[in-house]
Short mmCIF file of C-alpha atoms in Angstrom, two decimals:
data_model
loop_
_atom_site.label_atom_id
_atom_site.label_comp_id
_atom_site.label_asym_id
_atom_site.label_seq_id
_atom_site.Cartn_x
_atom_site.Cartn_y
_atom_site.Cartn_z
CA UNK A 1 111.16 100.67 102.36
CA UNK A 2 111.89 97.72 104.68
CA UNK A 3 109.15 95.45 104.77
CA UNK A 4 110.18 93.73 108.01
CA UNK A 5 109.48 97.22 109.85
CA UNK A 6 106.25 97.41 108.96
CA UNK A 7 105.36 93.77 109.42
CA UNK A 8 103.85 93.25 106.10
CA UNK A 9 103.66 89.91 104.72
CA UNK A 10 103.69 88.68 101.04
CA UNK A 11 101.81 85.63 99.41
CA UNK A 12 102.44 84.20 96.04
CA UNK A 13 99.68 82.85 94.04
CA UNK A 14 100.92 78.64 94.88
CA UNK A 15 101.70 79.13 98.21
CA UNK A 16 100.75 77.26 101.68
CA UNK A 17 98.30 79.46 103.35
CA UNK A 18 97.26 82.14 99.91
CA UNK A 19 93.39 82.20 99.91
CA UNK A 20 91.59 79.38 98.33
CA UNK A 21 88.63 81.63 97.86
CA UNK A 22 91.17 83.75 95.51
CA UNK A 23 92.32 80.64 93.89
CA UNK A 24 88.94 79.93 92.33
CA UNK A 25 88.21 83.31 90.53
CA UNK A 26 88.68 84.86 87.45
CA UNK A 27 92.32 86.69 86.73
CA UNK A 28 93.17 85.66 90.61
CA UNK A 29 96.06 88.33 91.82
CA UNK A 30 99.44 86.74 91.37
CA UNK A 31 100.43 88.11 94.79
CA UNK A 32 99.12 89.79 97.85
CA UNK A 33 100.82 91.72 100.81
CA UNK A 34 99.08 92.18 104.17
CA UNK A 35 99.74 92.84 107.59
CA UNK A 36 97.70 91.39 110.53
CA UNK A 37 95.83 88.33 111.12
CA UNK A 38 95.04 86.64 107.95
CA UNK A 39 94.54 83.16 108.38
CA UNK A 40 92.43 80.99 106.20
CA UNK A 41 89.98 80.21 109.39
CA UNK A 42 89.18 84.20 109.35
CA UNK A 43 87.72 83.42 105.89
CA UNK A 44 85.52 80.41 106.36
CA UNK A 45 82.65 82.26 107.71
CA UNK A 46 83.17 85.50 105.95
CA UNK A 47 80.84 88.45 104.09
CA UNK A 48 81.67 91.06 101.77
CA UNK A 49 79.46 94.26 102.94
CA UNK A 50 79.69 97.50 99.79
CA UNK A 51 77.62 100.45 99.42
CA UNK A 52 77.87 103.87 98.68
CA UNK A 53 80.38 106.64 99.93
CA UNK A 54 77.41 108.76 100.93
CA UNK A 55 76.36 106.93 103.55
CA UNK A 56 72.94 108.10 105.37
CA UNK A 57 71.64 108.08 108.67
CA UNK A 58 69.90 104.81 107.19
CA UNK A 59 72.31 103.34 106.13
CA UNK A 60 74.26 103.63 109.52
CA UNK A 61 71.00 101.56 111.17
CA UNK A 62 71.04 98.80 108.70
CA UNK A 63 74.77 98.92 109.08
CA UNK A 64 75.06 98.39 112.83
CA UNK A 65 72.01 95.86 113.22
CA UNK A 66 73.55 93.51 110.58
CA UNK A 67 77.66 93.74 111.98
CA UNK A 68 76.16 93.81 115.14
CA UNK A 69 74.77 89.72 114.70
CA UNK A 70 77.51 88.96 112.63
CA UNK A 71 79.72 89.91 114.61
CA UNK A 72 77.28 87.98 117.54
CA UNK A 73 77.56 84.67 114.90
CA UNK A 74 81.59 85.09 114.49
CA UNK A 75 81.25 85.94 110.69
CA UNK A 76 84.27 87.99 109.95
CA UNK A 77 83.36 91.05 107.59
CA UNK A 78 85.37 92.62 104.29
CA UNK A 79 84.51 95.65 102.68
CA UNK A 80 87.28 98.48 100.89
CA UNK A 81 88.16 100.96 103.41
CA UNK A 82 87.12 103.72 101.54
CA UNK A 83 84.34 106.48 102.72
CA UNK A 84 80.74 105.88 103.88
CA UNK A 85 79.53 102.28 103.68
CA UNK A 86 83.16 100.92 103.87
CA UNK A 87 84.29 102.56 107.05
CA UNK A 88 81.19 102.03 109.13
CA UNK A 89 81.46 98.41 108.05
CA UNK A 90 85.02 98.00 109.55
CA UNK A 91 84.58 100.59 112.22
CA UNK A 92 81.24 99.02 113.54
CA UNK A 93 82.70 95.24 113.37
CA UNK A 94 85.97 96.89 115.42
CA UNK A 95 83.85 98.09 118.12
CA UNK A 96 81.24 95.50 118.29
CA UNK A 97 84.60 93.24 118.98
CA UNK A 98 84.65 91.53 115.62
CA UNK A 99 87.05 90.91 113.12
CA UNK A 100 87.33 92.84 109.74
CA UNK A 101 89.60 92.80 106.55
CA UNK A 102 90.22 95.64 104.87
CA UNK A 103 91.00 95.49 101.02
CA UNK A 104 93.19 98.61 99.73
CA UNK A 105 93.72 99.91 96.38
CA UNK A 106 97.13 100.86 97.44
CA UNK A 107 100.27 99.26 99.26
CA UNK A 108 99.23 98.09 102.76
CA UNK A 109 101.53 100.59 104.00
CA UNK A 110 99.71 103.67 102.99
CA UNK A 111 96.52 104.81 104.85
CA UNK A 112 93.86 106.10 102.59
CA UNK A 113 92.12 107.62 103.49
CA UNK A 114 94.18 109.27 105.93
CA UNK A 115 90.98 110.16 107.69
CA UNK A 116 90.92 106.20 108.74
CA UNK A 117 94.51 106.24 110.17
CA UNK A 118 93.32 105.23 113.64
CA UNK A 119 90.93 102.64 112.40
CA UNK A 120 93.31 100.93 110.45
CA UNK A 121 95.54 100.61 113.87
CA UNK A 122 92.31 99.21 115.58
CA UNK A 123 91.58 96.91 112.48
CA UNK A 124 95.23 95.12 113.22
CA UNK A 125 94.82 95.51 116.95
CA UNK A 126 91.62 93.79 116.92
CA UNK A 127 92.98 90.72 115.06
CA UNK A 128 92.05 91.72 111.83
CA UNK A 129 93.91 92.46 108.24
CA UNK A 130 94.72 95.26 105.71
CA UNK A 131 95.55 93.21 102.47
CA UNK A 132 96.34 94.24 98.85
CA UNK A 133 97.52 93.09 95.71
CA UNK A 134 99.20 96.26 95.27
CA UNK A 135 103.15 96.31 96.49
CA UNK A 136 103.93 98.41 99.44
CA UNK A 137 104.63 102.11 98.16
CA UNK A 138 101.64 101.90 95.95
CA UNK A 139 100.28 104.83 95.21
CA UNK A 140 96.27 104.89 95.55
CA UNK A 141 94.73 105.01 91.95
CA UNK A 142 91.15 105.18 90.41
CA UNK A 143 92.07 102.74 88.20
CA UNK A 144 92.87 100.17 91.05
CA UNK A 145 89.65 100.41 92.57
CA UNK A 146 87.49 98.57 90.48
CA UNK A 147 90.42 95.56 90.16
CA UNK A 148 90.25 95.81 94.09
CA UNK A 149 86.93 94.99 93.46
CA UNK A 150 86.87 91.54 92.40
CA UNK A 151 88.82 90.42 95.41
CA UNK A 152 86.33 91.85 97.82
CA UNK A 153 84.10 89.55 96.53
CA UNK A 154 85.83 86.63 95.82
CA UNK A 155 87.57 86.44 99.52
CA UNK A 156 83.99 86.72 101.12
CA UNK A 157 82.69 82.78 102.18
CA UNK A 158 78.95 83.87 102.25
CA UNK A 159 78.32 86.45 99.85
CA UNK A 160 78.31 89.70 99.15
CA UNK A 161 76.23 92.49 100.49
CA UNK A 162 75.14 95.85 99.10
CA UNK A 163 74.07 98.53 101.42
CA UNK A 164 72.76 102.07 99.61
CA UNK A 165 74.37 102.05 96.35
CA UNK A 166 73.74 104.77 93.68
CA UNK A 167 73.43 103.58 90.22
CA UNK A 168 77.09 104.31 89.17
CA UNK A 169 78.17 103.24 92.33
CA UNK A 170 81.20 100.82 92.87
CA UNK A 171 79.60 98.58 95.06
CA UNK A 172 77.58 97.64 92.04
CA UNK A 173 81.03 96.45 90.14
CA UNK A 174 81.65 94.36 93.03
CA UNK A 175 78.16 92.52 93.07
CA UNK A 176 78.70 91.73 89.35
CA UNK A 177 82.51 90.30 90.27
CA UNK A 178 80.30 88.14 92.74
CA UNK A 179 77.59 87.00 90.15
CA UNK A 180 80.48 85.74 87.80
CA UNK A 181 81.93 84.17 90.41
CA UNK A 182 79.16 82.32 91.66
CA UNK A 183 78.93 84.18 94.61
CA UNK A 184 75.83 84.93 96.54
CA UNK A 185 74.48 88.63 96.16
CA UNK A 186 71.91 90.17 98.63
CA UNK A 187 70.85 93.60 98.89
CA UNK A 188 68.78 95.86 101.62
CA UNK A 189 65.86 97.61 99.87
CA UNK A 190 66.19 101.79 100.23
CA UNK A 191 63.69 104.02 100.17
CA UNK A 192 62.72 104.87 96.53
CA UNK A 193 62.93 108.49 97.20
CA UNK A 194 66.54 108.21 97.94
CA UNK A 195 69.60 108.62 95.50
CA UNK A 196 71.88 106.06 97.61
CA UNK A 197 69.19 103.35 97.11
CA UNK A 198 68.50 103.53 93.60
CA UNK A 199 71.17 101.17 92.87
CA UNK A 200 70.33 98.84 95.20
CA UNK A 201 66.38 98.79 94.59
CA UNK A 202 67.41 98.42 91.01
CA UNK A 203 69.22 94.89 92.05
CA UNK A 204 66.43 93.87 93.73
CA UNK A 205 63.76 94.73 91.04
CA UNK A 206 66.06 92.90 88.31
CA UNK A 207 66.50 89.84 90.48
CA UNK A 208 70.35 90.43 90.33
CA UNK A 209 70.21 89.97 94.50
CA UNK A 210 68.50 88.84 97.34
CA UNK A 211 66.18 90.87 99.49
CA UNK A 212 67.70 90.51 102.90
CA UNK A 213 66.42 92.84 105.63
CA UNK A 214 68.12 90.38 108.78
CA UNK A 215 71.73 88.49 108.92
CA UNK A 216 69.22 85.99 109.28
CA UNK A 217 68.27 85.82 106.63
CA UNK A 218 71.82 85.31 104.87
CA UNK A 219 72.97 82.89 107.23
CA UNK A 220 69.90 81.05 107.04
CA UNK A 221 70.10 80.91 103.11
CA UNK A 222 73.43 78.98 103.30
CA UNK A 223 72.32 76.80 105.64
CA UNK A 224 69.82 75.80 103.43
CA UNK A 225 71.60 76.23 100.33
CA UNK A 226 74.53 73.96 101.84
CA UNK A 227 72.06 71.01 101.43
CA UNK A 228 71.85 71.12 98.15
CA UNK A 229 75.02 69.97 96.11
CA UNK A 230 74.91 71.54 92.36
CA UNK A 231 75.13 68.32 90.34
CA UNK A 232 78.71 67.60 88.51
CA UNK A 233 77.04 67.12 85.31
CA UNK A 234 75.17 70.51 84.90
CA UNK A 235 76.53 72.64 81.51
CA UNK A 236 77.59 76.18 81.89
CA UNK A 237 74.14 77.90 81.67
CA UNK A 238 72.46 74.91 83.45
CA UNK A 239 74.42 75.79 86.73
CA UNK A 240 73.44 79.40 86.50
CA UNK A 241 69.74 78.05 86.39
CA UNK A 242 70.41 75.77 89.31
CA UNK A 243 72.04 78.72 91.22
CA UNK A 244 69.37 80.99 90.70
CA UNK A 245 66.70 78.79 91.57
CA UNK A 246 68.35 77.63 95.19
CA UNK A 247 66.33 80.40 96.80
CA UNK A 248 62.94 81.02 95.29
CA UNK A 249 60.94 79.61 92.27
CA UNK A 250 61.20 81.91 89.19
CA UNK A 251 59.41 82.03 85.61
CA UNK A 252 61.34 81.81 82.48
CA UNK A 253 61.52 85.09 82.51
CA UNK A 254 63.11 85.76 85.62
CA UNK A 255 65.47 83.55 85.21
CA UNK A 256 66.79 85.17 82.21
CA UNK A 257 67.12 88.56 84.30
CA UNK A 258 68.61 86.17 87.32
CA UNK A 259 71.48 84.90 84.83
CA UNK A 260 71.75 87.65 81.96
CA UNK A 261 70.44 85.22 79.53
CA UNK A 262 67.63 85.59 76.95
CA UNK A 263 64.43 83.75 77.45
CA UNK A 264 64.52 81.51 74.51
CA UNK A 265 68.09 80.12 75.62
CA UNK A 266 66.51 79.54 79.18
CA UNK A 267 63.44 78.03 78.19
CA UNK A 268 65.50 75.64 76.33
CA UNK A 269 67.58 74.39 79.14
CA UNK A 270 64.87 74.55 81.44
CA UNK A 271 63.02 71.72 79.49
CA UNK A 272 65.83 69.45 79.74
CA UNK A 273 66.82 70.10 82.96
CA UNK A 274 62.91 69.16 83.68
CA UNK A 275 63.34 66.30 81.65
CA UNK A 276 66.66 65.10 83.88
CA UNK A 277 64.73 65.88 87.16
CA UNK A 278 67.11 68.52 88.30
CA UNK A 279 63.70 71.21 88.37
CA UNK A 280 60.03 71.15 88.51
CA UNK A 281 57.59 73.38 87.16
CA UNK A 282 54.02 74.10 88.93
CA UNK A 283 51.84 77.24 88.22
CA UNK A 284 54.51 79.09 85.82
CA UNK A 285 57.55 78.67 88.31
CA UNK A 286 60.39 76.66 88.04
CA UNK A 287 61.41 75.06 91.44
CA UNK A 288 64.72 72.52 92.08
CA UNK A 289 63.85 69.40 93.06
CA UNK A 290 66.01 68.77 96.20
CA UNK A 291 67.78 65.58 96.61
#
């Protein structure tokens, strides 16, 4: 296959212009191939939106009302091409006149589905990208779309968000890539009745997201957030603390669902992170003490 006759691009992990947000995660892919518009000024102000392949008629509100002010606020959106939650995402941004990246678990050259062959033209004639890690000719694998997970999340700026997920769902592989890589995960609450929430609700109840129900609400939070620099001298689990405490006060206990931890290692670093200053407890809540 000539490359040069499909326009696509290739990016060694070294070179001027690959993504710094891929530079900074775990197992970062030696390479990627794209086509389309994928300068580093597309990412600043980007977000990662997931969610099930089953999308609902629900899910399709929530969708257009958040790419609607994103698009509105010039935040550029990433999600995986695939059915449901992925296509509205980058159909919706296309035709609200924003910019979208599409991550494939393929080459770039191969449209799958081949149900989204028109909205992949759009996506590059809109000034977005189709990128992959995948060489062109790739066939599309189950195995690859997991992997593709982790750099969904770790090209978004802001975050990543999880509309309707089941609780197998993939979207829920690509909030934990976030959490590891100190990403920002929020989540819109479902109706408890419904089989495409119960993933979601479950983040939510576990404290492994934020309750967002606005793009308000996540713009807002790194606004805030940006304010407060995580000190240089924080260990490994004092960070996570730190992190999960930038947006509400939590016990010891939920904490240790925040971060994965077990309570008795929290309540030990909580103490001396009191001790330092760093956090504040008042009525069973641990709070940072902003600088």
């Amino acid at each position: 296959m000539n490359w040069k006759d499909w326009q696509i691009k290739k990016l060694t992990l070294g070179d001027p212009g690959f993504p710094r947000n891929l530079t900074k995660i775990k197992n970062p892919p030696k390479q990627i191939y794209f086509r389309g518009n994928f300068e580093e000024r597309v990412l600043d102000k980007s977000i990662a939106i997931v969610g099930s392949r089953q999308v609902t008629a629900y899910g399709r509100e929530v969708i257009d009302h958040f790419v609607s002010l994103f698009v509105t606020d010039g935040v550029t959106t990433i999600s995986g091409f695939m059915y449901g939650v992925d296509t509205q995402v980058h159909k919706k941004t296309v035709e609200f006149g924003g910019v979208t990246i599409a991550i494939f678990g393929c080459g770039v050259n191969i449209c799958y589905p081949v149900e989204n062959n028109n909205l992949y033209t759009e996506i590059l004639e809109k000034g977005g990208a189709v990128i992959s890690e995948y060489p062109p000719d790739s066939k599309p694998q189950l195995w690859k779309y997991p992997q593709r997970n982790r750099l969904v999340a770790g090209l978004a700026s802001l975050g990543v968000l999880v509309i309707e997920a089941g609780e197998k769902s993939g979207s829920l592989i690509t909030a934990d890539f976030a959490r590891r890589q100190g990403k920002k995960v929020f989540a819109v609450p479902g109706p408890v009745t419904s089989k495409v929430s119960s993933g979601t609700n479950t983040l939510l109840k576990k404290r492994r997201a934020i309750l967002v129900t606005d793009p308000s609400d996540i713009l807002r939070t790194k606004t805030v957030r940006g304010k407060s620099k995580i000190p240089n001298d924080l260990s490994d689990i004092e960070t996570k603390i730190y992190k999960a405490l930038e947006f509400e006060p939590l016990s010891t206990d939920e904490i240790a669902l925040a971060i994965s931890g077990s309570v008795v290692e929290v309540s030990k670093n909580v103490s001396v992170m009191a001790l330092r200053g760093y956090i504040t407890e008042a009525l069973g809540k641990f709070h940072l003490v902003r600088s």
